[in-house]
Amino acid sequence: MDKIFERIQPEPFRIKTVTPIKMLTSEERKAIIQAVHYNVFKIKSEDIFIDLITDSGTTAMSDNQWSAMMKGDESYASASSWFKLEASLKDIFGYNYVLPAHQGRGAENILFTTMIKKGQTVPNNMHFSPDRVTASGGIMANLIIEEGKDLQNEHPFKGNINIEKLLALIEKVGADHIPFIMITVTCNNAGGQPVSMENIRAVRAVADKYKLPVILDAARIAENAQFIKMREAGYGNKSIKEIIRETCSYSDGCVASSKKDGMVNIGGFVGINDEKLYEIMQSYCLMWEGYLTYGGMAGRDLEALAVGYQEGIDEHYLQYRIGQSQYLAQKLQEENVPIALPAGGHGVWIDSKKFCPHIPPEEYPGIAITTALYIEGGIRGCELGNLAFSKRNEETGEILQLPEVDLVRLALPRRVYTSRHLDYIAAVAGEVYRNNQKLEGFKVKKYATIKYRTLFLGQMEPVEKALSNSPESKIKQVAD
Ligand code: F0G
């Protein structure tokens, strides 16, 4: 029985409430995507058949979470719901102090403002947002191992930090100019790839040597723990909670978007061991997020999250969860769709360059793919490549430097889609790929003025064919 369960990995839940989704014709979808200038963020969700734009805040909640929400205590201060959440967070993460935030970026704002001084460098495997560290005056350093940048390398922990590079960086800038070392588990921008316990321990050793704190970006720490359980020697028989506790024990604090492994639609928190830092953070929490016992969440959100984190560390659920992206990856491979391997924890990433070798990088092959997936099958993916991450002239919007990899993410919301949906996604992507020669490049019609916001706010249009005569880029890629 157990073997069959492990092989098939059936959804470990029954469906009680559903949202009907409607199927438009591809002609209708063509008109819709044209009307929103090929920016998939602007497509009304009711016009989407399968929404893979993010796994953040898109979770289906359980009946236990919904019933807990009825008990939401909406008192402004010291609501009973907060104490349930606080106990749940301390139970799983083990930090001395926790502060609520409305979502991950709120938590980051509190911690970064408290800990980063202007001009300091913050090392990480890969920072998720190019915005927030820099907004706090910091300089980002992405130190992921080389294997993590190679889309075909099957290294089991492609999210690991390169310890030599970390040491070299500290020697170069000086420990005084580093507020903390950060580790993002799993590493979202490297395709949801995990970080091994061995690597986390090695980072801790470096931190101890230079007396630096370690801060986790813990948005997907449960998925990371499941990878450790599956792939790292000595962890097969440990519980997810034990693995998370051990992970956190090598850190001094964390920022977390609870919209991922917290199994809720909104929420986040800061965890911290140091009392003094906690005191400073309290003021910032009050100033930006709200009183210390709600931090931008309603009482019912606190209840949903207290239950959600406990569900998010359930082993059967996590096995199914990681199994889902592996299943989608396998189906996409059967359709010959070029993807990053191995599959990440929260989805599958399409290799845009290989998918559209005939489209030059500065004509955004990823936008050609997201457009075609929508028109062909009503699927919304997310370009996380040349449009999202190129360095641009902020006035003209002209690309100065392309990112190292050009990807389209198919992120899987938690407990939302069944394996039949995944079969459908793979079949649509396969059909689009078989006809990839029909895909054409895009140019940005209207730039959003600040940084990478063109992904969210910009407008695109197809390139006139005559302009698109060479698949080679004239723009150099980002060196590391
Ligand atoms: N850290 C990581 C690793 C994330 O993936 C995200 C959000 C955040 C921090 C910020 O959290 O959105 O709650 O403020 N990732 C989403 C995504 C948006 O689609 O990957 P937030």
Short mmCIF file of C-alpha atoms and ligand atoms in Angstrom, two decimals:
data_model
loop_
_atom_site.label_atom_id
_atom_site.label_comp_id
_atom_site.label_asym_id
_atom_site.label_seq_id
_atom_site.Cartn_x
_atom_site.Cartn_y
_atom_site.Cartn_z
CA MET A 1 0.00 0.00 0.00
CA ASP A 2 2.66 2.46 1.08
CA LYS A 3 4.62 1.84 -2.09
CA ILE A 4 1.62 2.53 -4.30
CA PHE A 5 0.92 5.70 -2.33
CA GLU A 6 4.50 6.87 -2.83
CA ARG A 7 4.49 6.04 -6.51
CA ILE A 8 1.18 7.71 -7.39
CA GLN A 9 1.32 10.50 -4.78
CA PRO A 10 -2.43 11.17 -4.86
CA GLU A 11 -3.66 14.57 -3.69
CA PRO A 12 -3.81 14.24 0.13
CA PHE A 13 -7.10 16.11 0.40
CA ARG A 14 -10.70 15.95 -0.76
CA ILE A 15 -12.19 18.89 -2.60
CA LYS A 16 -15.19 20.45 -0.89
CA THR A 17 -15.51 23.91 -2.43
CA VAL A 18 -14.66 24.68 -6.03
CA THR A 19 -14.31 27.72 -8.24
CA PRO A 20 -15.68 27.02 -11.73
CA ILE A 21 -13.26 28.19 -14.40
CA LYS A 22 -14.37 29.10 -17.84
CA MET A 23 -12.77 28.30 -21.13
CA LEU A 24 -12.76 31.07 -23.69
CA THR A 25 -11.91 30.47 -27.33
CA SER A 26 -8.38 31.17 -28.47
CA GLU A 27 -9.77 33.98 -30.67
CA GLU A 28 -11.24 35.62 -27.58
CA ARG A 29 -7.97 35.20 -25.69
CA LYS A 30 -6.02 36.69 -28.58
CA ALA A 31 -8.14 39.83 -28.37
CA ILE A 32 -7.81 39.96 -24.57
CA ILE A 33 -4.01 39.71 -24.49
CA GLN A 34 -3.69 42.24 -27.26
CA ALA A 35 -5.93 44.65 -25.32
CA VAL A 36 -3.67 44.39 -22.24
CA HIS A 37 -0.56 44.96 -24.39
CA TYR A 38 0.76 41.44 -23.73
CA ASN A 39 1.21 42.14 -20.03
CA VAL A 40 -0.29 39.01 -18.42
CA PHE A 41 -0.58 40.75 -15.05
CA LYS A 42 -3.35 42.83 -16.61
CA ILE A 43 -5.50 39.90 -17.76
CA LYS A 44 -8.61 39.59 -15.59
CA SER A 45 -8.34 36.37 -13.61
CA GLU A 46 -11.82 35.32 -14.78
CA ASP A 47 -10.40 35.15 -18.32
CA ILE A 48 -7.71 32.67 -17.29
CA PHE A 49 -8.16 28.91 -17.32
CA ILE A 50 -5.06 27.92 -15.35
CA ASP A 51 -3.21 30.57 -13.39
CA LEU A 52 0.47 29.84 -12.80
CA ILE A 53 1.64 33.41 -12.35
CA THR A 54 2.63 32.74 -8.74
CA ASP A 55 2.41 30.34 -5.82
CA SER A 56 2.17 33.33 -3.48
CA GLY A 57 -1.11 33.90 -1.69
CA THR A 58 -2.88 31.60 -4.12
CA THR A 59 -3.22 28.61 -1.78
CA ALA A 60 -6.54 26.83 -1.27
CA MET A 61 -7.23 26.82 2.46
CA SER A 62 -8.50 23.83 4.39
CA ASP A 63 -11.78 23.44 6.26
CA ASN A 64 -9.74 23.65 9.48
CA GLN A 65 -8.37 27.00 8.44
CA TRP A 66 -11.80 28.33 7.44
CA SER A 67 -13.34 27.22 10.70
CA ALA A 68 -10.46 28.74 12.68
CA MET A 69 -11.13 32.02 10.86
CA MET A 70 -14.58 32.18 12.44
CA LYS A 71 -12.78 32.50 15.76
CA GLY A 72 -10.73 35.46 14.56
CA ASP A 73 -10.39 37.93 17.39
CA GLU A 74 -10.49 41.36 15.80
CA SER A 75 -9.39 43.26 18.90
CA TYR A 76 -6.86 45.93 18.00
CA ALA A 77 -4.41 44.94 20.73
CA SER A 78 -3.47 41.61 22.30
CA ALA A 79 -6.06 39.64 20.36
CA SER A 80 -6.23 35.97 21.35
CA SER A 81 -5.65 35.01 17.69
CA TRP A 82 -2.17 36.51 17.83
CA PHE A 83 -1.14 34.34 20.76
CA LYS A 84 -2.20 31.24 18.83
CA LEU A 85 -0.11 32.35 15.87
CA GLU A 86 2.85 33.28 18.03
CA ALA A 87 2.77 29.83 19.66
CA SER A 88 2.48 28.12 16.26
CA LEU A 89 5.44 30.08 14.84
CA LYS A 90 7.65 29.52 17.88
CA ASP A 91 6.78 25.83 17.82
CA ILE A 92 7.95 25.44 14.20
CA PHE A 93 10.75 27.99 13.86
CA GLY A 94 12.05 28.22 17.41
CA TYR A 95 13.01 31.91 17.41
CA ASN A 96 12.84 33.82 20.72
CA TYR A 97 10.70 36.61 19.27
CA VAL A 98 8.29 36.94 16.37
CA LEU A 99 6.66 40.00 14.85
CA PRO A 100 3.75 39.90 12.42
CA ALA A 101 3.77 41.63 9.03
CA HIS A 102 1.19 41.93 6.29
CA GLN A 103 3.41 39.93 3.91
CA GLY A 104 7.07 39.15 3.20
CA ARG A 105 8.04 42.61 2.03
CA GLY A 106 6.65 44.14 5.22
CA ALA A 107 8.82 41.78 7.25
CA GLU A 108 11.84 42.64 5.10
CA ASN A 109 11.21 46.33 5.56
CA ILE A 110 11.29 45.93 9.36
CA LEU A 111 14.41 43.76 9.47
CA PHE A 112 16.37 45.52 6.73
CA THR A 113 15.70 48.97 8.18
CA THR A 114 16.85 47.73 11.58
CA MET A 115 19.97 45.90 10.47
CA ILE A 116 21.33 47.35 7.21
CA LYS A 117 23.45 50.49 7.27
CA LYS A 118 23.94 52.53 4.11
CA GLY A 119 26.61 51.09 1.83
CA GLN A 120 26.74 47.68 3.52
CA THR A 121 26.79 44.56 1.39
CA VAL A 122 24.28 41.77 1.94
CA PRO A 123 25.39 38.38 0.63
CA ASN A 124 22.73 35.80 -0.25
CA ASN A 125 22.51 32.76 -2.49
CA MET A 126 20.17 34.92 -4.61
CA HIS A 127 18.16 37.84 -3.38
CA PHE A 128 14.55 37.54 -4.35
CA SER A 129 13.82 41.19 -4.88
CA PRO A 130 16.27 43.55 -6.54
CA ASP A 131 14.47 46.34 -4.71
CA ARG A 132 14.32 45.95 -1.01
CA VAL A 133 17.94 45.60 0.10
CA THR A 134 18.89 48.53 -2.10
CA ALA A 135 15.98 50.61 -0.82
CA SER A 136 17.47 50.16 2.67
CA GLY A 137 20.80 51.46 1.39
CA GLY A 138 22.40 48.03 1.04
CA ILE A 139 24.27 46.44 -1.84
CA MET A 140 23.23 42.98 -2.96
CA ALA A 141 25.64 40.13 -3.60
CA ASN A 142 24.34 36.91 -5.17
CA LEU A 143 26.72 34.06 -4.38
CA ILE A 144 24.94 30.94 -5.59
CA ILE A 145 27.11 27.98 -6.65
CA GLU A 146 27.95 27.72 -10.35
CA GLU A 147 25.76 24.61 -10.73
CA GLY A 148 22.80 26.78 -9.70
CA LYS A 149 23.19 28.87 -12.85
CA ASP A 150 23.38 25.88 -15.16
CA LEU A 151 19.83 25.02 -16.17
CA GLN A 152 20.69 21.42 -17.01
CA ASN A 153 22.91 20.56 -14.04
CA GLU A 154 21.21 17.93 -11.84
CA HIS A 155 23.00 18.93 -8.61
CA PRO A 156 20.60 18.07 -5.74
CA PHE A 157 21.07 21.43 -3.96
CA LYS A 158 21.41 24.05 -6.66
CA GLY A 159 20.41 26.79 -4.23
CA ASN A 160 23.63 26.40 -2.18
CA ILE A 161 25.87 29.38 -1.46
CA ASN A 162 29.39 29.28 -2.83
CA ILE A 163 31.35 29.28 0.45
CA GLU A 164 34.63 30.31 -1.19
CA LYS A 165 32.97 33.29 -2.81
CA LEU A 166 31.38 34.17 0.52
CA LEU A 167 34.75 34.12 2.26
CA ALA A 168 36.32 36.13 -0.55
CA LEU A 169 33.55 38.73 -0.35
CA ILE A 170 33.91 39.13 3.41
CA GLU A 171 37.68 39.51 3.05
CA LYS A 172 37.20 42.04 0.28
CA VAL A 173 34.59 44.34 1.80
CA GLY A 174 35.34 43.59 5.45
CA ALA A 175 32.99 42.03 8.01
CA ASP A 176 32.17 45.52 9.33
CA HIS A 177 30.52 46.31 6.03
CA ILE A 178 28.26 43.29 6.11
CA PRO A 179 25.15 43.43 8.32
CA PHE A 180 24.30 39.74 7.99
CA ILE A 181 24.53 36.79 5.64
CA MET A 182 21.24 35.84 4.09
CA ILE A 183 20.08 32.45 2.78
CA THR A 184 16.95 32.12 0.69
CA VAL A 185 15.31 28.72 1.18
CA THR A 186 14.35 27.53 -1.37
CA CYS A 187 16.05 29.84 -3.83
CA ASN A 188 13.16 31.30 -5.85
CA ASN A 189 15.19 33.16 -8.46
CA ALA A 190 17.29 30.08 -9.15
CA GLY A 191 14.20 28.06 -10.02
CA GLY A 192 12.99 27.12 -6.52
CA GLN A 193 16.15 25.12 -5.88
CA PRO A 194 16.93 23.88 -2.36
CA VAL A 195 19.83 24.61 -0.02
CA SER A 196 21.39 21.67 1.84
CA MET A 197 21.75 21.52 5.61
CA GLU A 198 25.47 20.98 5.07
CA ASN A 199 25.67 24.28 3.20
CA ILE A 200 23.61 26.12 5.83
CA ARG A 201 25.94 24.73 8.50
CA ALA A 202 28.96 25.89 6.46
CA VAL A 203 27.48 29.39 6.19
CA ARG A 204 27.01 29.38 9.98
CA ALA A 205 30.67 28.45 10.45
CA VAL A 206 31.73 31.37 8.24
CA ALA A 207 29.36 33.67 10.13
CA ASP A 208 30.83 32.55 13.46
CA LYS A 209 34.35 33.16 12.21
CA TYR A 210 33.50 36.76 11.35
CA LYS A 211 30.88 37.28 14.09
CA LEU A 212 28.10 37.92 11.60
CA PRO A 213 24.42 37.10 11.99
CA VAL A 214 22.66 34.75 9.58
CA ILE A 215 19.16 35.67 8.40
CA LEU A 216 16.92 33.29 6.47
CA ASP A 217 14.47 34.28 3.79
CA ALA A 218 12.15 31.52 4.98
CA ALA A 219 9.26 31.88 2.51
CA ARG A 220 9.61 28.26 1.34
CA ILE A 221 11.45 26.68 4.26
CA ALA A 222 9.06 23.71 4.50
CA GLU A 223 9.62 22.82 0.85
CA ASN A 224 13.35 23.16 1.44
CA ALA A 225 13.06 20.81 4.43
CA GLN A 226 11.26 18.26 2.28
CA PHE A 227 14.12 18.35 -0.26
CA ILE A 228 16.62 17.86 2.59
CA LYS A 229 14.58 14.91 3.83
CA MET A 230 14.50 13.40 0.34
CA ARG A 231 18.05 14.12 -0.77
CA GLU A 232 20.45 14.64 2.13
CA ALA A 233 22.03 11.74 3.99
CA GLY A 234 20.94 11.44 7.60
CA TYR A 235 17.62 13.29 7.23
CA GLY A 236 15.35 10.61 5.75
CA ASN A 237 13.88 9.69 9.12
CA LYS A 238 13.67 13.18 10.59
CA SER A 239 10.38 15.03 10.75
CA ILE A 240 9.91 18.22 8.72
CA LYS A 241 9.59 20.16 11.95
CA GLU A 242 12.93 18.80 13.18
CA ILE A 243 14.57 19.78 9.89
CA ILE A 244 13.06 23.28 9.97
CA ARG A 245 14.12 23.70 13.61
CA GLU A 246 17.66 22.62 12.74
CA THR A 247 17.74 24.99 9.74
CA CYS A 248 16.63 27.89 11.95
CA SER A 249 19.07 26.91 14.70
CA TYR A 250 21.93 27.94 12.38
CA SER A 251 20.37 31.38 11.94
CA ASP A 252 19.74 34.40 14.13
CA GLY A 253 16.47 35.37 12.58
CA CYS A 254 14.31 35.26 9.49
CA VAL A 255 11.99 37.19 7.26
CA ALA A 256 9.09 35.23 5.85
CA SER A 257 6.33 35.67 3.37
CA SER A 258 3.70 33.35 4.82
CA LYS A 259 1.82 33.45 1.52
CA LYS A 260 3.84 30.43 0.43
CA ASP A 261 4.48 27.64 2.96
CA GLY A 262 2.15 29.28 5.51
CA MET A 263 -0.74 28.08 3.31
CA VAL A 264 -2.62 31.38 3.47
CA ASN A 265 -3.60 34.17 1.15
CA ILE A 266 -1.92 36.95 3.12
CA GLY A 267 0.60 37.28 5.94
CA GLY A 268 4.23 37.30 6.95
CA PHE A 269 6.52 37.58 9.94
CA VAL A 270 9.96 38.37 11.29
CA GLY A 271 11.68 35.91 13.61
CA ILE A 272 14.62 37.10 15.71
CA ASN A 273 16.60 35.83 18.68
CA ASP A 274 18.30 39.02 19.82
CA GLU A 275 16.28 41.02 22.34
CA LYS A 276 17.77 44.41 21.45
CA LEU A 277 17.06 43.99 17.76
CA TYR A 278 13.57 42.84 18.62
CA GLU A 279 12.99 46.04 20.56
CA ILE A 280 14.06 48.22 17.64
CA MET A 281 11.98 46.15 15.24
CA GLN A 282 8.92 46.60 17.42
CA SER A 283 8.93 50.34 16.64
CA TYR A 284 9.16 49.75 12.91
CA CYS A 285 6.42 47.13 13.11
CA LEU A 286 4.21 49.66 14.86
CA MET A 287 5.08 52.38 12.39
CA TRP A 288 4.49 50.47 9.13
CA GLU A 289 2.66 47.23 9.73
CA GLY A 290 0.44 47.77 12.76
CA TYR A 291 0.31 46.90 16.42
CA LEU A 292 2.62 44.07 17.50
CA THR A 293 -0.20 41.58 17.73
CA TYR A 294 -1.58 41.93 14.20
CA GLY A 295 1.02 43.58 11.94
CA GLY A 296 -1.33 44.28 9.05
CA MET A 297 -3.29 41.04 9.31
CA ALA A 298 -6.91 40.72 10.42
CA GLY A 299 -7.58 38.49 13.44
CA ARG A 300 -9.01 35.88 11.08
CA ASP A 301 -5.81 35.94 9.01
CA LEU A 302 -3.80 35.23 12.16
CA GLU A 303 -6.00 32.22 12.87
CA ALA A 304 -5.71 30.89 9.32
CA LEU A 305 -1.94 31.23 9.47
CA ALA A 306 -1.58 29.57 12.88
CA VAL A 307 -3.28 26.49 11.41
CA GLY A 308 -1.75 26.91 7.94
CA TYR A 309 1.87 26.57 9.01
CA GLN A 310 1.08 23.34 10.83
CA GLU A 311 -0.57 21.98 7.66
CA GLY A 312 2.31 23.22 5.52
CA ILE A 313 4.77 20.96 7.36
CA ASP A 314 2.67 17.81 6.98
CA GLU A 315 4.84 15.18 5.33
CA HIS A 316 2.20 13.66 3.08
CA TYR A 317 1.26 17.09 1.87
CA LEU A 318 4.89 18.06 1.18
CA GLN A 319 5.61 14.80 -0.60
CA TYR A 320 2.64 15.44 -2.87
CA ARG A 321 3.63 19.10 -3.25
CA ILE A 322 7.20 18.42 -4.41
CA GLY A 323 5.87 15.48 -6.41
CA GLN A 324 3.54 17.82 -8.28
CA SER A 325 6.30 19.93 -9.80
CA GLN A 326 8.31 16.80 -10.54
CA TYR A 327 5.27 15.35 -12.30
CA LEU A 328 4.77 18.50 -14.36
CA ALA A 329 8.48 18.53 -15.25
CA GLN A 330 8.28 14.93 -16.38
CA LYS A 331 5.20 15.60 -18.52
CA LEU A 332 6.84 18.65 -20.08
CA GLN A 333 9.93 16.61 -20.87
CA GLU A 334 7.77 13.98 -22.56
CA GLU A 335 6.57 16.86 -24.77
CA ASN A 336 10.25 17.85 -25.33
CA VAL A 337 9.67 21.29 -23.78
CA PRO A 338 13.05 22.70 -22.67
CA ILE A 339 12.93 23.28 -18.92
CA ALA A 340 15.35 23.93 -16.08
CA LEU A 341 16.26 20.73 -14.25
CA PRO A 342 15.72 19.35 -11.70
CA ALA A 343 12.21 20.70 -11.06
CA GLY A 344 11.99 23.31 -8.32
CA GLY A 345 9.90 23.14 -5.18
CA HIS A 346 7.13 25.46 -6.28
CA GLY A 347 6.98 25.02 -10.01
CA VAL A 348 8.76 24.45 -13.29
CA TRP A 349 10.83 26.99 -15.23
CA ILE A 350 10.86 27.03 -19.05
CA ASP A 351 14.20 27.81 -20.71
CA SER A 352 13.09 30.64 -23.00
CA LYS A 353 16.27 30.74 -25.05
CA LYS A 354 16.00 27.07 -25.96
CA PHE A 355 12.24 27.31 -26.44
CA CYS A 356 12.61 30.15 -28.98
CA PRO A 357 16.16 29.95 -30.37
CA HIS A 358 15.13 32.12 -33.31
CA ILE A 359 14.12 35.13 -31.18
CA PRO A 360 16.95 37.43 -30.08
CA PRO A 361 17.17 37.89 -26.28
CA GLU A 362 16.36 41.60 -26.45
CA GLU A 363 13.10 40.72 -28.17
CA TYR A 364 11.93 38.90 -25.06
CA PRO A 365 11.40 35.25 -26.03
CA GLY A 366 9.70 34.82 -22.61
CA ILE A 367 6.93 37.22 -23.62
CA ALA A 368 6.42 35.27 -26.84
CA ILE A 369 6.00 32.16 -24.64
CA THR A 370 3.64 33.67 -22.06
CA THR A 371 1.56 35.12 -24.90
CA ALA A 372 1.37 31.81 -26.75
CA LEU A 373 0.54 29.79 -23.61
CA TYR A 374 -2.36 32.11 -22.93
CA ILE A 375 -3.70 32.15 -26.47
CA GLU A 376 -3.27 28.40 -26.95
CA GLY A 377 -4.61 27.20 -23.62
CA GLY A 378 -5.66 30.01 -21.29
CA ILE A 379 -2.56 29.42 -19.15
CA ARG A 380 -0.92 32.35 -17.36
CA GLY A 381 2.80 31.91 -16.72
CA CYS A 382 5.26 34.58 -15.62
CA GLU A 383 8.29 35.89 -17.50
CA LEU A 384 11.22 35.92 -15.09
CA GLY A 385 14.04 36.69 -17.45
CA ASN A 386 15.05 39.40 -19.87
CA LEU A 387 11.99 41.55 -19.27
CA ALA A 388 11.95 41.12 -15.48
CA PHE A 389 15.65 41.33 -14.70
CA SER A 390 17.54 43.24 -17.42
CA LYS A 391 19.39 46.33 -16.31
CA ARG A 392 17.99 49.29 -18.17
CA ASN A 393 18.64 52.91 -18.74
CA GLU A 394 16.04 54.22 -16.35
CA GLU A 395 15.10 57.12 -18.59
CA THR A 396 14.91 55.53 -22.01
CA GLY A 397 14.24 51.96 -20.86
CA GLU A 398 16.96 50.68 -23.18
CA ILE A 399 18.50 47.36 -22.06
CA LEU A 400 22.08 47.75 -20.81
CA GLN A 401 22.66 44.24 -19.51
CA LEU A 402 20.74 40.98 -19.80
CA PRO A 403 20.41 38.56 -16.88
CA GLU A 404 22.26 35.27 -16.93
CA VAL A 405 19.21 33.12 -17.57
CA ASP A 406 16.00 33.82 -19.40
CA LEU A 407 13.07 31.90 -17.91
CA VAL A 408 9.30 31.62 -17.79
CA ARG A 409 8.02 30.33 -14.47
CA LEU A 410 5.04 28.04 -14.21
CA ALA A 411 4.41 28.39 -10.46
CA LEU A 412 2.03 25.93 -8.85
CA PRO A 413 -0.47 27.31 -6.35
CA ARG A 414 -0.82 25.00 -3.33
CA ARG A 415 -3.69 22.48 -3.28
CA VAL A 416 -5.35 24.18 -6.26
CA TYR A 417 -4.76 22.15 -9.41
CA THR A 418 -5.05 18.40 -9.92
CA SER A 419 -2.78 16.17 -11.98
CA ARG A 420 -5.26 16.41 -14.88
CA HIS A 421 -4.64 20.14 -14.90
CA LEU A 422 -0.92 19.41 -15.02
CA ASP A 423 -1.42 17.04 -17.97
CA TYR A 424 -3.28 19.83 -19.72
CA ILE A 425 -0.53 22.40 -19.02
CA ALA A 426 2.12 20.06 -20.44
CA ALA A 427 0.04 19.30 -23.52
CA VAL A 428 -0.52 23.01 -24.23
CA ALA A 429 3.17 23.84 -23.69
CA GLY A 430 4.11 20.91 -25.96
CA GLU A 431 1.84 22.18 -28.72
CA VAL A 432 3.23 25.70 -28.44
CA TYR A 433 6.78 24.34 -28.50
CA ARG A 434 6.16 22.19 -31.59
CA ASN A 435 5.01 25.36 -33.35
CA ASN A 436 7.70 27.60 -31.86
CA GLN A 437 8.75 28.91 -35.28
CA LYS A 438 5.47 30.79 -35.40
CA LEU A 439 6.38 32.74 -32.25
CA GLU A 440 7.64 36.25 -32.81
CA GLY A 441 9.65 38.69 -30.75
CA PHE A 442 8.33 41.60 -28.72
CA LYS A 443 9.45 45.08 -27.89
CA VAL A 444 8.46 47.28 -25.01
CA LYS A 445 5.99 49.91 -26.14
CA LYS A 446 5.77 51.71 -22.83
CA TYR A 447 8.41 51.41 -20.11
CA ALA A 448 7.59 51.77 -16.49
CA THR A 449 10.06 54.31 -15.27
CA ILE A 450 11.43 52.59 -12.22
CA LYS A 451 13.77 49.65 -12.36
CA TYR A 452 12.33 46.28 -13.24
CA ARG A 453 8.72 47.37 -12.90
CA THR A 454 8.22 47.02 -16.62
CA LEU A 455 7.31 43.38 -15.93
CA PHE A 456 4.32 44.46 -13.86
CA LEU A 457 3.40 47.78 -15.40
CA GLY A 458 4.84 47.97 -18.90
CA GLN A 459 3.22 47.51 -22.27
CA MET A 460 4.57 45.31 -25.04
CA GLU A 461 3.95 44.94 -28.75
CA PRO A 462 5.11 42.43 -31.36
CA VAL A 463 8.25 43.36 -33.24
CA GLU A 464 7.87 44.02 -36.96
CA LYS A 465 9.33 40.96 -38.65
CA ALA A 466 11.83 42.87 -40.74
CA LEU A 467 13.58 44.19 -37.64
CA SER A 468 14.11 40.77 -36.20
CA ASN A 469 16.88 39.40 -38.36
CA SER A 470 19.43 37.96 -35.95
CA PRO A 471 18.96 35.62 -33.02
CA GLU A 472 22.27 36.75 -31.52
CA SER A 473 22.25 39.37 -28.83
CA LYS A 474 24.20 42.56 -29.12
CA ILE A 475 23.93 43.10 -25.40
CA LYS A 476 26.29 41.41 -22.99
CA GLN A 477 25.02 39.22 -20.19
CA VAL A 478 25.48 40.00 -16.53
CA ALA A 479 28.80 38.76 -15.25
CA ASP A 480 28.49 37.39 -11.70
N1 F0G B 1 11.13 36.24 -0.55
C1 F0G B 1 10.90 35.32 -1.50
C2 F0G B 1 11.87 34.19 -1.67
C3 F0G B 1 9.77 35.43 -2.32
O1 F0G B 1 9.57 34.51 -3.27
C4 F0G B 1 8.88 36.50 -2.13
C5 F0G B 1 7.69 36.66 -2.97
C6 F0G B 1 9.16 37.42 -1.11
C7 F0G B 1 10.30 37.27 -0.34
C8 F0G B 1 8.27 38.60 -0.85
O2 F0G B 1 7.11 38.21 -0.25
O3 F0G B 1 5.32 38.85 -1.85
O4 F0G B 1 4.81 38.30 0.53
O5 F0G B 1 5.97 40.41 -0.04
N2 F0G B 1 7.50 36.02 -4.02
C9 F0G B 1 6.33 36.06 -4.89
C10 F0G B 1 6.59 35.23 -6.10
C11 F0G B 1 5.81 37.41 -5.17
O6 F0G B 1 5.74 35.27 -7.02
O7 F0G B 1 7.58 34.52 -6.17
P1 F0G B 1 5.74 38.99 -0.41
#
